Each structure stands twice: as structure tokens, then as C-alpha cells.
């Protein structure tokens, strides 16, 4: 077998508070940012205690390091919107002699605006210098479904209503036949079956103010609806994310918790997979489906 390396890709988070403007500019791809939106984003990171260092990126590094040990292959982190960039990770892999590169994104569901973008960045960086194997989607992976079901069951009681969530995207993806929503519903249904849930629903979160319609319902509106229907106990299971980052720590742990308190709802969420060994084994299994890597005994 030719020499193999893995490029493990994630959204990325600014290292320090002073990096936020450059980070946001990268996300916006050069489109202008209203000053109040920039101030709001800086304030969100600041309220999470991110000043001189960022624990959110440390989770990705811990995941990378554990995956490298689990696979016995070099694994390089490539961030979509921060450093180290996907291109830098690719250069490191090729400099280390990789002839085959496996691309794996720390986001389970395919969309042209999500995994499709990561793929484009990685393929462009590799060019014809190595063979690319790419994990296109993994929301239906049985190990991932089982992991989330196992985290869900202990935090549910007989009155709980489970809400599965994922990052919203501009609604125009539906006109383009994007599989994102179908994949999210398939993952949610599989987890609900596995955990034998009676009462559950799906909602989006983390919509960005870009001036166009986004997929809904948004989690805050959804909590209003659930409260109006008489639900009193809500458990959130974010299926579109795998780690504690801004979208979990702010949008759920801060904003959704505040809304739930106003509505008199009990609200909690599952622990995110982060760098849990069971999750790292799921990731390793995805890589092994692309290349023949012996399993650890
Ligand atoms: O922890 C962190 O510091 C970063 C958390 C973070 C994750 C994340 C994941 C996804 N996003 C996706 C789509 C979009 C689209 C736009 C967009 C905008 C933002 C902004 C921040 C941000 N996203 Fe994000 N996203 C994270 C953070 N995202 C910050 C900009 C400010 C704001 O809206 O609050 C709109 C871009 C544009 O303006 O054109 C679209 C998708 C995911 C899940 C897949 C993945 O992780 O890659 C999809 C984590």
C-alpha cells in the first residue's frame, strides 16, 4: 500500500480575541460585515472567556492526536476558516511522503455548502500530487448513531421531548436538490429508533444574518412552539456538530437556555462527542473504509 495520511478537517475557531475580525472576514469570503455584527461576534467569544487562547481549537487537536494513535497513520488538522489551513495540512502530508490522502470532515452531513466546500479546498490543495480518498458523509454510520443514542438515553425521562439540531443553511439549497436536510432527518430518525424515543422533533440553529432566508424552524422559535404545546422538558441532541464550539456553547448553552428559562422549560443537552475514545474509534472506522489500515488488536 502506498504511504497514507489523513487530513482531518474542521470549521476552525479564532485562536485569540484579536483574530475574530480576520476570522469573520474569512467566513464572509470578502463580503462586507456590518460593524454591529462584528461587535456582536467579538462579544460572544469574549463572554465564553476567549481572550489569549481558545479551548475550542484544543478539542480538535485532542481529536487529531487520538485518531493518529488509533490509526497508526499521520493525521493533520486542516481548518476551513482558520489556521492551520486545509492547504497547510495538505503540504505537511505531502512533505511527509503521503501518496494517498484521506479527507475526513468533522461534520457528518453532506451539503454543497459544507462538506462540498471542504472537499473542494482539499482537492485543490492536493492537485495531482497524491491520490485523494474522501469521506463524503457519515451521518448514517452505525457507530455514530449508537454513540449519540447512548448519550441521549440517560438524560431523558418519560416526559422529555428530544430536539435534534444542526446548523441552518440558506434555504436556496433546497432548490438545488441538496441532500443536507434528508441526511439530517435520516440520522435523527435512526437515533430516535435506537433510543426508543416517543416524542421528538428536529430544528435548525445558528442561522447567520446574511440577508436571505435560511432553513427553519430556528431552535428559539421551536422552543416557543413546544412550550405552547405544553412540553415542559426538552433535551437537545445536536446531530450536525461533534464538538463544544461557539454554536454549542453560545447558541444552545447561552441563548437557548435563556429562552427556556423565560418559557419555564427544563432544558439540557447531551454531552458532545469531542475527543471521546468511542468517537475517535468511529472516525477511525470511517478512514478504514477508505484505505486498508489494520485495526488495533
Ligand atoms: O467555535 C467556533 O469558533 C466556530 C463555530 C462554528 C462552527 C460552524 C459550523 C458550520 N457553519 C456552517 C455554515 C455557515 C454559513 C455561514 C456561517 C457563519 C458563521 C459565523 C460564525 C460561524 N459560522 Fe458557521 N460555524 C461556526 C461559526 N456558517 C462565527 C459568522 C457569524 C455568525 O453568523 O454568527 C454564513 C457565511 C456567510 O456569511 O456567507 C453558511 C455549517 C456548519 C456545520 C458544518 C461544519 O462544521 O463545517 C454548515 C462549528
Short mmCIF file of C-alpha atoms and ligand atoms in Angstrom, two decimals:
data_model
loop_
_atom_site.label_atom_id
_atom_site.label_comp_id
_atom_site.label_asym_id
_atom_site.label_seq_id
_atom_site.Cartn_x
_atom_site.Cartn_y
_atom_site.Cartn_z
CA UNK A 1 0.00 0.00 0.00
CA UNK A 2 1.23 3.47 -0.81
CA UNK A 3 2.00 5.83 2.04
CA UNK A 4 -1.24 7.17 3.59
CA UNK A 5 -2.01 10.29 5.63
CA UNK A 6 -5.29 11.71 6.90
CA UNK A 7 -6.35 15.35 6.69
CA UNK A 8 -8.90 15.88 9.47
CA UNK A 9 -10.92 18.98 8.66
CA UNK A 10 -12.92 21.30 10.91
CA UNK A 11 -14.56 24.71 10.69
CA UNK A 12 -11.89 26.35 12.88
CA UNK A 13 -12.11 28.97 15.57
CA UNK A 14 -10.02 32.12 16.15
CA UNK A 15 -7.02 31.50 18.42
CA UNK A 16 -7.33 34.84 20.22
CA UNK A 17 -9.98 37.54 20.56
CA UNK A 18 -7.90 39.83 18.30
CA UNK A 19 -8.21 37.23 15.49
CA UNK A 20 -12.01 37.49 15.35
CA UNK A 21 -12.16 40.21 12.61
CA UNK A 22 -9.86 38.22 10.29
CA UNK A 23 -11.75 35.02 11.06
CA UNK A 24 -15.15 36.58 10.36
CA UNK A 25 -13.79 38.14 7.14
CA UNK A 26 -12.70 34.66 6.04
CA UNK A 27 -16.17 33.23 6.74
CA UNK A 28 -17.77 36.06 4.76
CA UNK A 29 -15.39 35.48 1.85
CA UNK A 30 -14.67 39.17 1.34
CA UNK A 31 -18.30 40.36 1.56
CA UNK A 32 -18.65 43.39 3.89
CA UNK A 33 -19.58 42.91 7.56
CA UNK A 34 -21.75 45.45 9.34
CA UNK A 35 -19.84 46.83 12.38
CA UNK A 36 -22.61 45.78 14.80
CA UNK A 37 -22.35 42.16 13.58
CA UNK A 38 -18.59 42.21 14.13
CA UNK A 39 -19.05 43.67 17.63
CA UNK A 40 -21.64 41.02 18.40
CA UNK A 41 -19.34 38.18 17.34
CA UNK A 42 -16.42 39.58 19.38
CA UNK A 43 -18.76 39.86 22.38
CA UNK A 44 -19.88 36.21 22.03
CA UNK A 45 -16.30 34.91 22.07
CA UNK A 46 -15.43 37.28 24.93
CA UNK A 47 -18.36 36.02 27.02
CA UNK A 48 -17.10 32.47 26.52
CA UNK A 49 -13.82 33.61 28.05
CA UNK A 50 -11.79 33.51 24.83
CA UNK A 51 -9.09 36.19 25.06
CA UNK A 52 -5.50 34.97 24.69
CA UNK A 53 -6.22 31.31 23.91
CA UNK A 54 -9.14 29.26 22.66
CA UNK A 55 -10.05 25.90 24.20
CA UNK A 56 -12.35 25.18 21.25
CA UNK A 57 -9.42 24.51 18.90
CA UNK A 58 -7.78 22.34 21.58
CA UNK A 59 -10.64 19.84 21.22
CA UNK A 60 -9.83 19.43 17.54
CA UNK A 61 -6.15 18.94 18.37
CA UNK A 62 -7.02 16.31 21.00
CA UNK A 63 -9.20 14.50 18.44
CA UNK A 64 -6.42 14.62 15.87
CA UNK A 65 -3.81 13.27 18.26
CA UNK A 66 -6.05 10.39 19.41
CA UNK A 67 -7.01 9.48 15.84
CA UNK A 68 -3.34 9.35 14.87
CA UNK A 69 -2.66 6.87 17.68
CA UNK A 70 -5.80 4.84 16.90
CA UNK A 71 -4.91 4.52 13.20
CA UNK A 72 -1.13 4.40 13.38
CA UNK A 73 -1.12 6.90 10.49
CA UNK A 74 -0.11 10.58 10.35
CA UNK A 75 -3.15 12.82 10.84
CA UNK A 76 -3.01 16.55 10.06
CA UNK A 77 -5.61 19.15 11.08
CA UNK A 78 -6.89 21.43 8.32
CA UNK A 79 -9.26 24.25 9.22
CA UNK A 80 -11.72 25.71 6.74
CA UNK A 81 -11.68 29.21 8.21
CA UNK A 82 -8.59 29.38 10.43
CA UNK A 83 -5.06 28.04 10.88
CA UNK A 84 -3.71 25.53 10.22
CA UNK A 85 -5.48 25.79 6.87
CA UNK A 86 -6.52 22.77 4.83
CA UNK A 87 -3.78 23.74 2.35
CA UNK A 88 -1.15 23.76 5.14
CA UNK A 89 -2.28 20.33 6.34
CA UNK A 90 -2.01 19.05 2.78
CA UNK A 91 1.54 20.41 2.41
CA UNK A 92 2.54 18.71 5.67
CA UNK A 93 1.05 15.40 4.49
CA UNK A 94 2.83 15.55 1.15
CA UNK A 95 6.13 16.68 2.72
CA UNK A 96 5.85 13.59 4.95
CA UNK A 97 5.68 11.37 1.86
CA UNK A 98 1.92 10.74 1.59
CA UNK A 99 0.90 9.27 -1.75
CA UNK A 100 -2.72 8.79 -0.66
CA UNK A 101 -4.59 11.36 1.43
CA UNK A 102 -7.86 10.54 3.17
CA UNK A 103 -10.05 13.60 3.74
CA UNK A 104 -12.40 13.45 6.73
CA UNK A 105 -14.58 16.36 7.88
CA UNK A 106 -15.70 16.78 11.50
CA UNK A 107 -19.26 17.34 10.27
CA UNK A 108 -21.40 14.31 9.45
CA UNK A 109 -23.85 15.51 6.76
CA UNK A 110 -23.19 16.43 3.15
CA UNK A 111 -24.15 19.79 1.75
CA UNK A 112 -22.60 21.61 -1.19
CA UNK A 113 -22.13 24.50 1.29
CA UNK A 114 -20.46 22.35 3.92
CA UNK A 115 -18.64 19.09 3.16
CA UNK A 116 -18.63 20.02 -0.55
CA UNK A 117 -16.57 23.13 0.26
CA UNK A 118 -14.08 21.20 2.37
CA UNK A 119 -13.68 18.71 -0.45
CA UNK A 120 -13.02 21.49 -2.96
CA UNK A 121 -10.35 23.05 -0.73
CA UNK A 122 -8.62 19.72 -0.14
CA UNK A 123 -8.75 18.56 -3.76
CA UNK A 124 -7.43 21.95 -4.92
CA UNK A 125 -4.55 21.79 -2.44
CA UNK A 126 -3.57 18.25 -3.43
CA UNK A 127 -3.80 18.76 -7.19
CA UNK A 128 -2.24 15.75 -8.90
CA UNK A 129 0.42 15.24 -6.21
CA UNK A 130 -1.37 12.45 -4.33
CA UNK A 131 -4.44 10.26 -4.60
CA UNK A 132 -7.49 11.68 -2.77
CA UNK A 133 -9.89 9.43 -0.88
CA UNK A 134 -12.70 11.38 0.71
CA UNK A 135 -15.35 10.53 3.30
CA UNK A 136 -18.30 12.27 1.66
CA UNK A 137 -20.83 11.80 4.50
CA UNK A 138 -21.09 9.76 7.68
CA UNK A 139 -24.32 10.75 9.45
CA UNK A 140 -25.63 7.21 8.90
CA UNK A 141 -22.61 5.50 10.45
CA UNK A 142 -23.98 2.90 12.91
CA UNK A 143 -21.26 3.65 15.47
CA UNK A 144 -22.07 7.37 15.40
CA UNK A 145 -25.81 6.70 15.71
CA UNK A 146 -25.19 4.32 18.63
CA UNK A 147 -22.87 6.80 20.36
CA UNK A 148 -25.44 9.60 20.29
CA UNK A 149 -28.27 7.27 21.32
CA UNK A 150 -26.19 6.14 24.30
CA UNK A 151 -25.58 9.75 25.33
CA UNK A 152 -29.25 10.59 24.95
CA UNK A 153 -30.91 7.82 26.90
CA UNK A 154 -29.52 8.63 30.38
CA UNK A 155 -30.52 12.32 30.15
CA UNK A 156 -34.12 11.64 29.04
CA UNK A 157 -37.07 10.93 31.30
CA UNK A 158 -40.59 9.86 30.41
CA UNK A 159 -41.71 13.48 29.94
CA UNK A 160 -38.77 14.52 27.77
CA UNK A 161 -39.18 15.87 24.25
CA UNK A 162 -35.94 15.43 22.29
CA UNK A 163 -34.97 18.07 19.73
CA UNK A 164 -32.29 17.10 17.21
CA UNK A 165 -30.46 20.15 15.85
CA UNK A 166 -27.99 21.09 13.13
CA UNK A 167 -26.56 24.27 11.63
CA UNK A 168 -29.04 26.02 9.39
CA UNK A 169 -28.11 26.90 5.82
CA UNK A 170 -29.61 29.30 3.25
CA UNK A 171 -32.96 27.84 2.10
CA UNK A 172 -31.89 28.05 -1.55
CA UNK A 173 -30.01 24.77 -1.11
CA UNK A 174 -33.41 23.03 -1.33
CA UNK A 175 -33.91 24.32 -4.91
CA UNK A 176 -30.51 22.88 -5.77
CA UNK A 177 -31.50 19.35 -4.65
CA UNK A 178 -29.01 19.40 -1.79
CA UNK A 179 -29.19 16.22 0.37
CA UNK A 180 -28.42 18.04 3.66
CA UNK A 181 -31.95 18.08 5.13
CA UNK A 182 -32.71 14.48 4.13
CA UNK A 183 -29.45 13.30 5.70
CA UNK A 184 -30.17 15.17 8.93
CA UNK A 185 -33.65 13.64 9.14
CA UNK A 186 -32.24 10.16 8.47
CA UNK A 187 -29.69 10.49 11.30
CA UNK A 188 -32.31 11.86 13.69
CA UNK A 189 -34.76 9.05 12.84
CA UNK A 190 -32.08 6.39 13.33
CA UNK A 191 -31.06 7.78 16.73
CA UNK A 192 -34.71 8.12 17.80
CA UNK A 193 -35.33 4.47 16.86
CA UNK A 194 -32.18 3.27 18.55
CA UNK A 195 -33.01 5.19 21.77
CA UNK A 196 -36.70 4.18 21.51
CA UNK A 197 -37.83 7.81 21.76
CA UNK A 198 -41.53 8.52 21.83
CA UNK A 199 -41.52 12.27 21.43
CA UNK A 200 -39.02 14.08 19.25
CA UNK A 201 -38.63 16.76 16.59
CA UNK A 202 -35.96 18.48 14.55
CA UNK A 203 -34.93 22.12 14.43
CA UNK A 204 -32.14 24.19 12.95
CA UNK A 205 -29.86 26.55 14.86
CA UNK A 206 -27.12 29.14 14.34
CA UNK A 207 -28.65 30.95 11.36
CA UNK A 208 -26.38 33.75 10.18
CA UNK A 209 -27.70 37.26 9.33
CA UNK A 210 -26.79 37.21 5.62
CA UNK A 211 -29.99 38.85 4.35
CA UNK A 212 -31.55 35.79 2.70
CA UNK A 213 -33.99 33.16 4.03
CA UNK A 214 -32.45 30.28 5.98
CA UNK A 215 -33.83 26.83 6.77
CA UNK A 216 -36.12 26.68 9.81
CA UNK A 217 -37.57 26.39 12.30
CA UNK A 218 -34.85 28.03 14.37
CA UNK A 219 -34.34 26.48 17.81
CA UNK A 220 -35.56 29.61 19.67
CA UNK A 221 -38.86 29.71 17.74
CA UNK A 222 -39.14 25.96 18.12
CA UNK A 223 -38.85 26.23 21.91
CA UNK A 224 -41.70 28.79 21.85
CA UNK A 225 -43.85 26.31 19.88
CA UNK A 226 -43.02 23.38 22.14
CA UNK A 227 -43.87 25.40 25.27
CA UNK A 228 -47.17 26.49 23.66
CA UNK A 229 -47.98 22.82 23.04
CA UNK A 230 -47.47 22.02 26.72
CA UNK A 231 -43.99 20.46 26.55
CA UNK A 232 -42.12 21.08 29.82
CA UNK A 233 -38.88 19.07 29.49
CA UNK A 234 -36.59 19.40 26.46
CA UNK A 235 -33.37 17.53 25.69
CA UNK A 236 -31.27 18.81 22.77
CA UNK A 237 -29.24 16.36 20.72
CA UNK A 238 -27.09 18.29 18.20
CA UNK A 239 -26.58 15.82 15.33
CA UNK A 240 -24.89 18.24 12.93
CA UNK A 241 -21.97 19.05 15.26
CA UNK A 242 -19.49 16.89 17.10
CA UNK A 243 -17.68 19.25 19.47
CA UNK A 244 -18.17 22.01 22.01
CA UNK A 245 -17.68 25.16 19.99
CA UNK A 246 -19.33 28.56 19.64
CA UNK A 247 -22.50 27.17 18.09
CA UNK A 248 -23.00 24.82 21.06
CA UNK A 249 -21.62 26.95 23.88
CA UNK A 250 -23.34 30.16 22.79
CA UNK A 251 -26.35 29.32 20.63
CA UNK A 252 -27.51 26.42 22.82
CA UNK A 253 -25.91 26.78 26.26
CA UNK A 254 -26.49 30.53 26.44
CA UNK A 255 -29.28 31.68 24.09
CA UNK A 256 -31.48 28.57 24.11
CA UNK A 257 -31.06 28.16 27.88
CA UNK A 258 -32.15 31.78 28.43
CA UNK A 259 -35.20 31.31 26.20
CA UNK A 260 -36.12 28.08 28.00
CA UNK A 261 -35.91 29.87 31.36
CA UNK A 262 -38.27 32.57 30.08
CA UNK A 263 -40.69 29.86 28.93
CA UNK A 264 -40.44 27.80 32.12
CA UNK A 265 -38.96 24.86 30.21
CA UNK A 266 -36.39 22.47 31.66
CA UNK A 267 -33.63 22.30 29.01
CA UNK A 268 -30.45 20.25 28.80
CA UNK A 269 -28.35 18.71 26.05
CA UNK A 270 -26.25 15.63 25.50
CA UNK A 271 -22.50 15.87 26.06
CA UNK A 272 -20.78 16.39 22.71
CA UNK A 273 -18.54 13.59 21.40
CA UNK A 274 -15.43 15.87 21.41
CA UNK A 275 -12.31 13.66 21.66
CA UNK A 276 -14.01 10.75 23.47
CA UNK A 277 -12.20 7.48 22.62
CA UNK A 278 -15.50 5.91 21.46
CA UNK A 279 -15.95 8.77 18.97
CA UNK A 280 -12.33 8.55 17.82
CA UNK A 281 -12.97 4.85 17.07
CA UNK A 282 -15.94 5.90 14.91
CA UNK A 283 -13.67 8.30 13.00
CA UNK A 284 -11.01 5.62 12.61
CA UNK A 285 -13.63 3.26 11.19
CA UNK A 286 -14.54 5.85 8.56
CA UNK A 287 -10.89 6.13 7.48
CA UNK A 288 -10.58 2.34 7.35
CA UNK A 289 -13.50 2.20 4.92
CA UNK A 290 -11.40 4.29 2.50
CA UNK A 291 -7.99 2.64 2.94
CA UNK A 292 -6.86 -0.71 4.25
CA UNK A 293 -5.48 0.13 7.69
CA UNK A 294 -5.21 -2.76 10.14
CA UNK A 295 -7.48 -2.45 13.21
CA UNK A 296 -5.82 -2.23 16.63
CA UNK A 297 -5.98 -5.55 18.40
O1 LIG B 1 -16.33 27.57 17.58
C1 LIG B 1 -16.11 28.38 16.68
O2 LIG B 1 -15.40 29.38 16.90
C2 LIG B 1 -16.68 28.20 15.32
C3 LIG B 1 -18.04 27.59 15.41
C4 LIG B 1 -18.72 27.34 14.08
C5 LIG B 1 -19.00 26.12 13.57
C6 LIG B 1 -19.76 26.33 12.37
C7 LIG B 1 -20.25 25.29 11.62
C8 LIG B 1 -20.98 25.44 10.47
N1 LIG B 1 -21.25 26.64 9.84
C9 LIG B 1 -21.97 26.36 8.71
C10 LIG B 1 -22.43 27.28 7.79
C11 LIG B 1 -22.29 28.65 7.90
C12 LIG B 1 -22.72 29.62 6.91
C13 LIG B 1 -22.45 30.87 7.40
C14 LIG B 1 -21.85 30.71 8.69
C15 LIG B 1 -21.43 31.74 9.51
C16 LIG B 1 -20.76 31.57 10.71
C17 LIG B 1 -20.24 32.64 11.54
C18 LIG B 1 -19.60 32.06 12.62
C19 LIG B 1 -19.71 30.64 12.46
N2 LIG B 1 -20.42 30.38 11.30
FE1 LIG B 1 -20.87 28.51 10.59
N3 LIG B 1 -19.93 27.67 12.17
C20 LIG B 1 -19.29 28.33 13.19
C21 LIG B 1 -19.19 29.72 13.34
N4 LIG B 1 -21.76 29.36 8.97
C22 LIG B 1 -18.88 32.76 13.77
C23 LIG B 1 -20.37 34.13 11.21
C24 LIG B 1 -21.07 34.91 12.27
C25 LIG B 1 -22.39 34.36 12.63
O3 LIG B 1 -23.18 34.05 11.73
O4 LIG B 1 -22.61 34.19 13.83
C26 LIG B 1 -22.72 32.21 6.69
C27 LIG B 1 -21.49 32.56 5.87
C28 LIG B 1 -21.67 33.81 5.11
O5 LIG B 1 -21.81 34.87 5.74
O6 LIG B 1 -21.68 33.73 3.90
C29 LIG B 1 -23.36 29.27 5.56
C30 LIG B 1 -22.20 24.93 8.64
C31 LIG B 1 -21.59 24.36 9.73
C32 LIG B 1 -21.59 22.86 10.15
C33 LIG B 1 -20.58 22.12 9.34
C34 LIG B 1 -19.18 22.41 9.75
O7 LIG B 1 -18.86 22.36 10.95
O8 LIG B 1 -18.40 22.74 8.85
C35 LIG B 1 -22.99 24.19 7.58
C36 LIG B 1 -18.61 24.79 14.14
#
